[in-house]
Short mmCIF file of C-alpha atoms and ligand atoms in Angstrom, two decimals:
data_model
loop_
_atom_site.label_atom_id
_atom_site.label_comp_id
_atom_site.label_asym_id
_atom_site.label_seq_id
_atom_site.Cartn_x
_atom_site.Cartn_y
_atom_site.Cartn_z
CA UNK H 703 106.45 76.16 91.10
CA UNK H 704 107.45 79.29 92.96
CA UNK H 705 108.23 79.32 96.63
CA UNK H 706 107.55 82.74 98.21
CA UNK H 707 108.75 83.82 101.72
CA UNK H 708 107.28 86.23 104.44
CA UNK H 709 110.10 88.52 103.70
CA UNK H 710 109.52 88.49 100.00
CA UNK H 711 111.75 86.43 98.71
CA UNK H 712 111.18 83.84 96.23
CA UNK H 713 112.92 80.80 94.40
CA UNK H 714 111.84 77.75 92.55
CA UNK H 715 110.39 74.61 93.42
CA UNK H 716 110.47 71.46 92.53
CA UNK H 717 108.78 68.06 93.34
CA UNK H 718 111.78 66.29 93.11
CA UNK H 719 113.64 68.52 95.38
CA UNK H 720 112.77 69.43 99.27
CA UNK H 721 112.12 73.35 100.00
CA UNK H 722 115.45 73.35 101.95
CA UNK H 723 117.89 72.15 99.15
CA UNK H 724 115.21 74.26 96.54
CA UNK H 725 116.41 77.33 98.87
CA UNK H 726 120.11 76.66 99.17
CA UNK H 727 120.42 75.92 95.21
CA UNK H 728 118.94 79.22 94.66
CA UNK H 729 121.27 80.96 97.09
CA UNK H 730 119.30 80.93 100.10
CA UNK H 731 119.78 80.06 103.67
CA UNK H 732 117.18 78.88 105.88
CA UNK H 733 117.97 77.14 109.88
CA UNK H 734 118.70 73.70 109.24
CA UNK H 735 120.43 71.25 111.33
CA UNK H 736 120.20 67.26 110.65
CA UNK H 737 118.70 67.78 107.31
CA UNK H 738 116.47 64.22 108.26
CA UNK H 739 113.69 65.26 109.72
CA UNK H 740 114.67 64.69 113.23
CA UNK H 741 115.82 68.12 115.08
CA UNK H 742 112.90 70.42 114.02
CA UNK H 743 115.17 73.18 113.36
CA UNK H 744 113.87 74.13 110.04
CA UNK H 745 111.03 73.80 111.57
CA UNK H 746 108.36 77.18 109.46
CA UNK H 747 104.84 77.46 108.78
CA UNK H 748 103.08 76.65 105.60
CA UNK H 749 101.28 79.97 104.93
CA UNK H 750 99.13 79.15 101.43
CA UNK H 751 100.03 75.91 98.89
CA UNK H 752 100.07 72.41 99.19
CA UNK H 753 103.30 70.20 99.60
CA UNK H 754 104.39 66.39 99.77
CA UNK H 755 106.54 64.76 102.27
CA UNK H 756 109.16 63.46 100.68
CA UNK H 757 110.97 61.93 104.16
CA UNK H 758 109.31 61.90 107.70
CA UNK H 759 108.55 65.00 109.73
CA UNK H 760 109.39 63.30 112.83
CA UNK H 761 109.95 66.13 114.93
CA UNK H 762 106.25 67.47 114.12
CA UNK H 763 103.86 67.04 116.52
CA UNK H 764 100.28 66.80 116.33
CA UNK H 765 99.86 70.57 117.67
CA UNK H 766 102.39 70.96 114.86
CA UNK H 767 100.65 69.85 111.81
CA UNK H 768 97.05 71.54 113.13
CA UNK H 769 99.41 74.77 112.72
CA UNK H 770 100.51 73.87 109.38
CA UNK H 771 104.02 73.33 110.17
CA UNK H 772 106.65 71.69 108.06
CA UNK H 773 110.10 70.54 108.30
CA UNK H 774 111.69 72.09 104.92
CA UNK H 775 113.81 69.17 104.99
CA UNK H 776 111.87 66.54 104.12
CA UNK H 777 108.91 68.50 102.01
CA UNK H 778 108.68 69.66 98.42
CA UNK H 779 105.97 71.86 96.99
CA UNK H 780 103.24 70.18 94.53
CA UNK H 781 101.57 74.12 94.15
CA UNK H 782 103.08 77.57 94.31
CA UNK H 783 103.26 77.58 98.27
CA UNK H 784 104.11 80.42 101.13
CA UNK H 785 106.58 80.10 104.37
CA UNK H 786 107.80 82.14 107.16
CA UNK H 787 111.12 81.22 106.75
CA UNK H 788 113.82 83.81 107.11
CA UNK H 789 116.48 83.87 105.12
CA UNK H 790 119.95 83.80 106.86
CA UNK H 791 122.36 86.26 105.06
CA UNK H 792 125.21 85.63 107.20
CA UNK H 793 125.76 82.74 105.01
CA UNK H 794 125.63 84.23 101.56
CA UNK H 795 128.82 83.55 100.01
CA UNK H 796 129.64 80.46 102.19
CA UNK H 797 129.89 77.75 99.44
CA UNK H 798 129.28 74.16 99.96
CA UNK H 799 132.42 72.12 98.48
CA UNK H 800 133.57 68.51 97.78
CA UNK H 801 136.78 68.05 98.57
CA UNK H 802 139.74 65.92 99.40
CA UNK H 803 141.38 65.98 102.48
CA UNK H 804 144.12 64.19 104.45
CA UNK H 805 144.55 62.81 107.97
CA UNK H 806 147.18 65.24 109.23
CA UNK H 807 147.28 64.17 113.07
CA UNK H 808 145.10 61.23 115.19
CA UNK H 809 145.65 61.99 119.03
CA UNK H 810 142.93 59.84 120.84
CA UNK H 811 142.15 62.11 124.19
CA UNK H 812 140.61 59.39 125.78
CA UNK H 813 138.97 55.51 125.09
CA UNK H 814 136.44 56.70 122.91
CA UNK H 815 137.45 60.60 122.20
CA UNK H 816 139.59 61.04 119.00
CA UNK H 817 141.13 64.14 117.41
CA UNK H 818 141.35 63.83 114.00
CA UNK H 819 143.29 67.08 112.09
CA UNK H 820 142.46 67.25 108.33
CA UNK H 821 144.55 68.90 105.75
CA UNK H 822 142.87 70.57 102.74
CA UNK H 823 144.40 71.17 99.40
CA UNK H 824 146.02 74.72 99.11
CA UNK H 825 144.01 75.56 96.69
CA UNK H 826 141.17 74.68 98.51
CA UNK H 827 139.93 78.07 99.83
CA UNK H 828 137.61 76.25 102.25
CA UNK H 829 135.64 79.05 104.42
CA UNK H 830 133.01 78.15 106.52
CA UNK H 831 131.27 80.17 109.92
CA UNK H 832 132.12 78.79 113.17
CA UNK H 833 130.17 76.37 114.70
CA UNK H 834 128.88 74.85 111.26
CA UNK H 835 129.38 71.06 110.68
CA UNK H 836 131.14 68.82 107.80
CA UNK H 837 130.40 65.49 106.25
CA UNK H 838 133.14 63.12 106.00
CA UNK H 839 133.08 61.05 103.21
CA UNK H 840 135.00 57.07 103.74
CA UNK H 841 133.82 54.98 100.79
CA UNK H 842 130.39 54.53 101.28
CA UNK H 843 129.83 56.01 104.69
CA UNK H 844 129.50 59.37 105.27
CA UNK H 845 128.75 61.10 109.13
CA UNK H 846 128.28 64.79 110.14
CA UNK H 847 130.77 66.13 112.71
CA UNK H 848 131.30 69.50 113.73
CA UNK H 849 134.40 71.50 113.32
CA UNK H 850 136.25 72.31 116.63
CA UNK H 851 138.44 74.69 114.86
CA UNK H 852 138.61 78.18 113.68
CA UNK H 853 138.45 79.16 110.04
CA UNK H 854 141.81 81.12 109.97
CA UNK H 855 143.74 77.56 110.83
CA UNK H 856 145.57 75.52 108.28
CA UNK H 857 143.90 72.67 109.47
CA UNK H 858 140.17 70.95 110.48
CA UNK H 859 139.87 69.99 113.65
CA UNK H 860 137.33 67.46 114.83
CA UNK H 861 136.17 65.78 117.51
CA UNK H 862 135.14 62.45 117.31
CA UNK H 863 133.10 59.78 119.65
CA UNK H 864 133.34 56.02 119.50
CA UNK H 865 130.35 54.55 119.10
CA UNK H 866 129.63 50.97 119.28
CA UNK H 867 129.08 49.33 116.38
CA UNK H 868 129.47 52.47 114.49
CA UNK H 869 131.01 52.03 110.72
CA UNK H 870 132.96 55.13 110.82
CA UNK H 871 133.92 54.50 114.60
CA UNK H 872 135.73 51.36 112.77
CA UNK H 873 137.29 53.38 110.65
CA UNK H 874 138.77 56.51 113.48
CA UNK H 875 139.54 53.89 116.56
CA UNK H 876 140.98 50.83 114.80
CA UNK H 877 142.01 51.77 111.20
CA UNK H 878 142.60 55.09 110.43
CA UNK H 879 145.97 56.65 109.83
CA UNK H 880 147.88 59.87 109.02
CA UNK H 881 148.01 60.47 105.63
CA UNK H 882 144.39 58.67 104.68
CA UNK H 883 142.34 60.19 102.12
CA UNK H 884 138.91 61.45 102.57
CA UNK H 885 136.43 63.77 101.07
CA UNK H 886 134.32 66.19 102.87
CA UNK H 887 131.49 68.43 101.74
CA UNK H 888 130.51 71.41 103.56
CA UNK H 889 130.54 73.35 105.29
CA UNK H 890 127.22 72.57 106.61
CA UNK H 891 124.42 73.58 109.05
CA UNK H 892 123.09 77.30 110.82
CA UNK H 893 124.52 76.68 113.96
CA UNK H 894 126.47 79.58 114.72
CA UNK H 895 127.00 82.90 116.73
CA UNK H 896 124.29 85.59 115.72
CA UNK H 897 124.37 88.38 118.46
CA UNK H 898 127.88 88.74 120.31
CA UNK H 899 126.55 91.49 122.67
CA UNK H 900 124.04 89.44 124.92
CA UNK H 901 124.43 87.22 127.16
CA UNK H 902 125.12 83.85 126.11
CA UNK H 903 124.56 80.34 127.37
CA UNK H 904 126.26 77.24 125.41
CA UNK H 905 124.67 74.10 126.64
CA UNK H 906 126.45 70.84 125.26
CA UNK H 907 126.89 67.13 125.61
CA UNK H 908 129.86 65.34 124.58
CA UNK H 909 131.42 66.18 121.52
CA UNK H 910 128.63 68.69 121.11
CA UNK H 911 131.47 71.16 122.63
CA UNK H 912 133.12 71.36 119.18
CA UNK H 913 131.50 73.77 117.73
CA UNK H 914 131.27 75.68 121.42
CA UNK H 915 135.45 75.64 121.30
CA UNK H 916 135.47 76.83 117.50
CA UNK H 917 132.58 79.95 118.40
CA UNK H 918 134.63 80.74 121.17
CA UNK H 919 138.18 80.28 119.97
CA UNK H 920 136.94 82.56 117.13
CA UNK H 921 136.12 85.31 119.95
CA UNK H 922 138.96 85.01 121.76
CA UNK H 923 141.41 85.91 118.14
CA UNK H 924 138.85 88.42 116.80
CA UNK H 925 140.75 92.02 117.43
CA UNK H 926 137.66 93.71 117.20
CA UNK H 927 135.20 91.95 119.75
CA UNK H 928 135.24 93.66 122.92
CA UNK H 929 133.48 90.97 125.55
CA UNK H 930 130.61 93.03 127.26
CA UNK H 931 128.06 90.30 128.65
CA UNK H 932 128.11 87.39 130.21
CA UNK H 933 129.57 83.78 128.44
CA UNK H 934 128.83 80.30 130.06
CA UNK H 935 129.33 77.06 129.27
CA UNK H 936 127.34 73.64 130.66
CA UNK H 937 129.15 70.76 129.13
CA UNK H 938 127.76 66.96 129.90
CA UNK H 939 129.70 64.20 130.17
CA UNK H 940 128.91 60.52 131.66
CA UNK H 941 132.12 60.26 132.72
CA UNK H 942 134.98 62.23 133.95
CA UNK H 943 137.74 61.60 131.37
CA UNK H 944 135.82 62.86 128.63
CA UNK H 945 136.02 66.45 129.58
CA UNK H 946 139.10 66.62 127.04
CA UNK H 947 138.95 70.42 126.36
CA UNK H 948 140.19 72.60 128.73
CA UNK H 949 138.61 76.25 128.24
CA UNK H 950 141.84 78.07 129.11
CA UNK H 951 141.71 81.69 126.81
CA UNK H 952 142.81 85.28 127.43
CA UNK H 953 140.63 87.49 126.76
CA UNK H 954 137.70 85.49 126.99
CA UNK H 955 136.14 85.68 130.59
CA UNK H 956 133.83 83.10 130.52
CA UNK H 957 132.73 79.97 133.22
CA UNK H 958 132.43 76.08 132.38
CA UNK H 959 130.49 74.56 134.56
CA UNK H 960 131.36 70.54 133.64
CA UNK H 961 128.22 68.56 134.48
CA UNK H 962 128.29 64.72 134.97
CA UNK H 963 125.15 62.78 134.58
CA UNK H 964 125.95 60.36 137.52
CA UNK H 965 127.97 61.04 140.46
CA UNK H 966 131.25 59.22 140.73
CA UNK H 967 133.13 58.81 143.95
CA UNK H 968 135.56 62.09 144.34
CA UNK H 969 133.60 64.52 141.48
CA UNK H 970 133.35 67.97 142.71
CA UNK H 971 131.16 69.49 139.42
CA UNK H 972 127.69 69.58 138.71
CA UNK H 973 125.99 66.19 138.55
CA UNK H 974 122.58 66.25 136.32
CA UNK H 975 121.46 67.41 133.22
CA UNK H 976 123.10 70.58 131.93
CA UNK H 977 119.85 72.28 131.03
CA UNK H 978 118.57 71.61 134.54
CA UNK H 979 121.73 72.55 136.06
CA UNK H 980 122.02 75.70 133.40
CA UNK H 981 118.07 76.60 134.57
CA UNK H 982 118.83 76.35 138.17
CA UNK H 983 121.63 78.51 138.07
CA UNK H 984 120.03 81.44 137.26
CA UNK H 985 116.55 83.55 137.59
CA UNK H 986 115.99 85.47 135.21
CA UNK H 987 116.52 84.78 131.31
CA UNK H 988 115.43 87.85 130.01
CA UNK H 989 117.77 88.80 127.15
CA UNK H 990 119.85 85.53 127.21
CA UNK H 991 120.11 83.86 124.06
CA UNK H 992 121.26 79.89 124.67
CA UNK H 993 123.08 77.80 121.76
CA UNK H 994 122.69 73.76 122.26
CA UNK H 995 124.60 71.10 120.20
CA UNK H 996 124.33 67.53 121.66
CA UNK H 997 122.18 64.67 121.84
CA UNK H 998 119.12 65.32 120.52
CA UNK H 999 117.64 64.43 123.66
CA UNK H 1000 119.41 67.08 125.39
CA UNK H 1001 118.44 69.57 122.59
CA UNK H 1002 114.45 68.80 123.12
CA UNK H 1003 114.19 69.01 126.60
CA UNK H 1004 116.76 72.35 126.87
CA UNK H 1005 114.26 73.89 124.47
CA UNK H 1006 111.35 73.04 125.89
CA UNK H 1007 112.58 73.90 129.47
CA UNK H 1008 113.81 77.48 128.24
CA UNK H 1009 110.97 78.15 126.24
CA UNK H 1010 108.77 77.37 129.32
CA UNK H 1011 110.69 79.48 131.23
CA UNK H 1012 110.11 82.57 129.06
CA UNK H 1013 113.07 82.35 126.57
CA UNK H 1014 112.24 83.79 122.85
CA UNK H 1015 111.80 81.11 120.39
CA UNK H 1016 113.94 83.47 118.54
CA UNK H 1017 116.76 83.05 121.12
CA UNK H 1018 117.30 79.61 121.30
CA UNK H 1019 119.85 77.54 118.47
CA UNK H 1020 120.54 74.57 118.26
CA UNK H 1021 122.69 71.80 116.37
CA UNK H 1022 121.58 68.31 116.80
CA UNK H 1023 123.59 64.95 116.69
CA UNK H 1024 121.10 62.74 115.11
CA UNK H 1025 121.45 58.74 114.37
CA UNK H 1026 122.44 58.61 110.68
CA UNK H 1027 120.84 55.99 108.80
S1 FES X 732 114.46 68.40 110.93
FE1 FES X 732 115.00 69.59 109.18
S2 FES X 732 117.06 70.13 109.60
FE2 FES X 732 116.57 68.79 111.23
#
């Protein structure tokens, strides 16, 4: 079966295989996020052809499938089938790699905020864009976290919330130490920075603000970027010790604006939601393209809020934390 895009691209399909992981065998990139079916990033239209689900669309709506939309994710073709899916070229060349890696440091930042540093082999030649994610392989288990760092540093750098009950959350707050070995595969995901001219809004929640650090970080050491627009940066936390990045750079002139979801005696921030408190800061959105990585529930409502507001489709990205299963 052939899959054929708007832009005239085309690749081939299988039953077995989704359209997504069809595209990326064949060398091309498409928005994707949680890969599960439940961010709607690779969210396209079905233009002609038939498919099967082979996992739940759950981020479809009704409105949705009337259009003949599809999560690429979780369908495979059963005919020669059409999308409008563009293909992402910034990622050509970014390979997708098993591969060992070492605990190098552990520095918890708070209760339930880890650092974990991972060392590669030398020979690794690990490159990734930042802002993508990794999957961290422990035995069985395997989680998505994004990478905090930049790709010019020896090491990975993630951050990393407890969660209770969590399998891996075991693992980082009561057994890891340095030296472990893991595997990771990646890098992973289309979260990262596509227009560095316009003016930019990062909205995140928790450790959503890894992959905000490693975009920015990577701004602040590129020679060549001369910062002409405006950079902010909403950043959600339920409580006040786990705002455990401080955005000090150089060059960078940008403002964080750390948002609490509940008041607490003595807070002088923002208290809310960061997309309301983003919204309310500011009138007019025309040009502003806004990058979200958080709770999924934070990523739904931001984009529905811009969008309603008049933001492109176009100019909205996001990167979901989504329940594994
Ligand atoms: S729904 Fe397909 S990548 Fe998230």
């Amino acid at each position: 079966m052939i899959i054929y895009t708007t832009e005239n691209k085309k690749f081939d399909g299988q039953r077995e295989k989704t359209v997504l992981d069809a595209a990326l065998a064949s060398g091309l990139v498409f928005e994707y996020s949680c890969k599960n079916g439940q961010c709607g990033v690779c969210k396209t239209t079905l233009l002609k052809g038939e498919i099967i689900e082979k996992q739940g669309q759950l981020a479809l709506t009704d409105q949705d499938r009337k259009e003949r939309k599809i999560l690429t994710c979780c369908c495979a073709p059963v005919t020669d089938i059409e999308i409008d899916a563009a293909d992402l070229s910034a990622l050509h060349g970014i390979e997708v790699k098993t591969l060992p890696a070492r605990v190098n440091r552990i520095t918890y930042l708070s209760d339930n905020i880890v650092e974990i540093k991972l060392r590669l082999p030398p020979t690794a030649n690990f490159q990734f864009i930042e802002g993508q994610y990794i999957d961290v392989i422990w035995g069985a288990v395997r989680r998505s976290y994004s990478i905090a760092s930049v790709s010019s540093d020896k090491e990975l750098t993630l951050l990393i919330k407890f969660f209770e009950n969590g399998q891996m959350s075991d693992y980082w707050f009561n057994q890891v130490k340095t030296n472990d070995l893991l595997r990771i595969e990646g890098p992973k995901g289309t979260f990262f920075l596509r227009d560095t001219a316009k003016p930019l809004v990062f909205l995140a929640t928790g450790t959503g603000i890894a992959p905000v650090k490693s975009i920015l970080s990577k701004l602040e050491y590129d020679p060549d970027y001369q910062q002409s627009q405006t950079i902010e940066v909403y950043w959600g936390n339920r409580y006040p010790e786990e705002f455990v990045w401080d955005a000090s750079f150089n060059k960078l002139h940008i403002t964080v604006h750390n948002v609490l979801s509940r008041p607490v005696d003595g807070w002088s921030g923002d208290v809310g939601y960061v997309q309301d408190v983003a919204l309310a800061d500011r009138k007019n959105i025309d040009g502003l393209v806004v990058y979200a990585c958080g709770s999924n529930a934070m990523i739904q409502s931001a984009k529905k809020r811009f969008l309603e507001s008049g933001l492109l489709e176009g100019n909205f990205h996001s990167d979901a934390f989504v329940q594994s299963f």
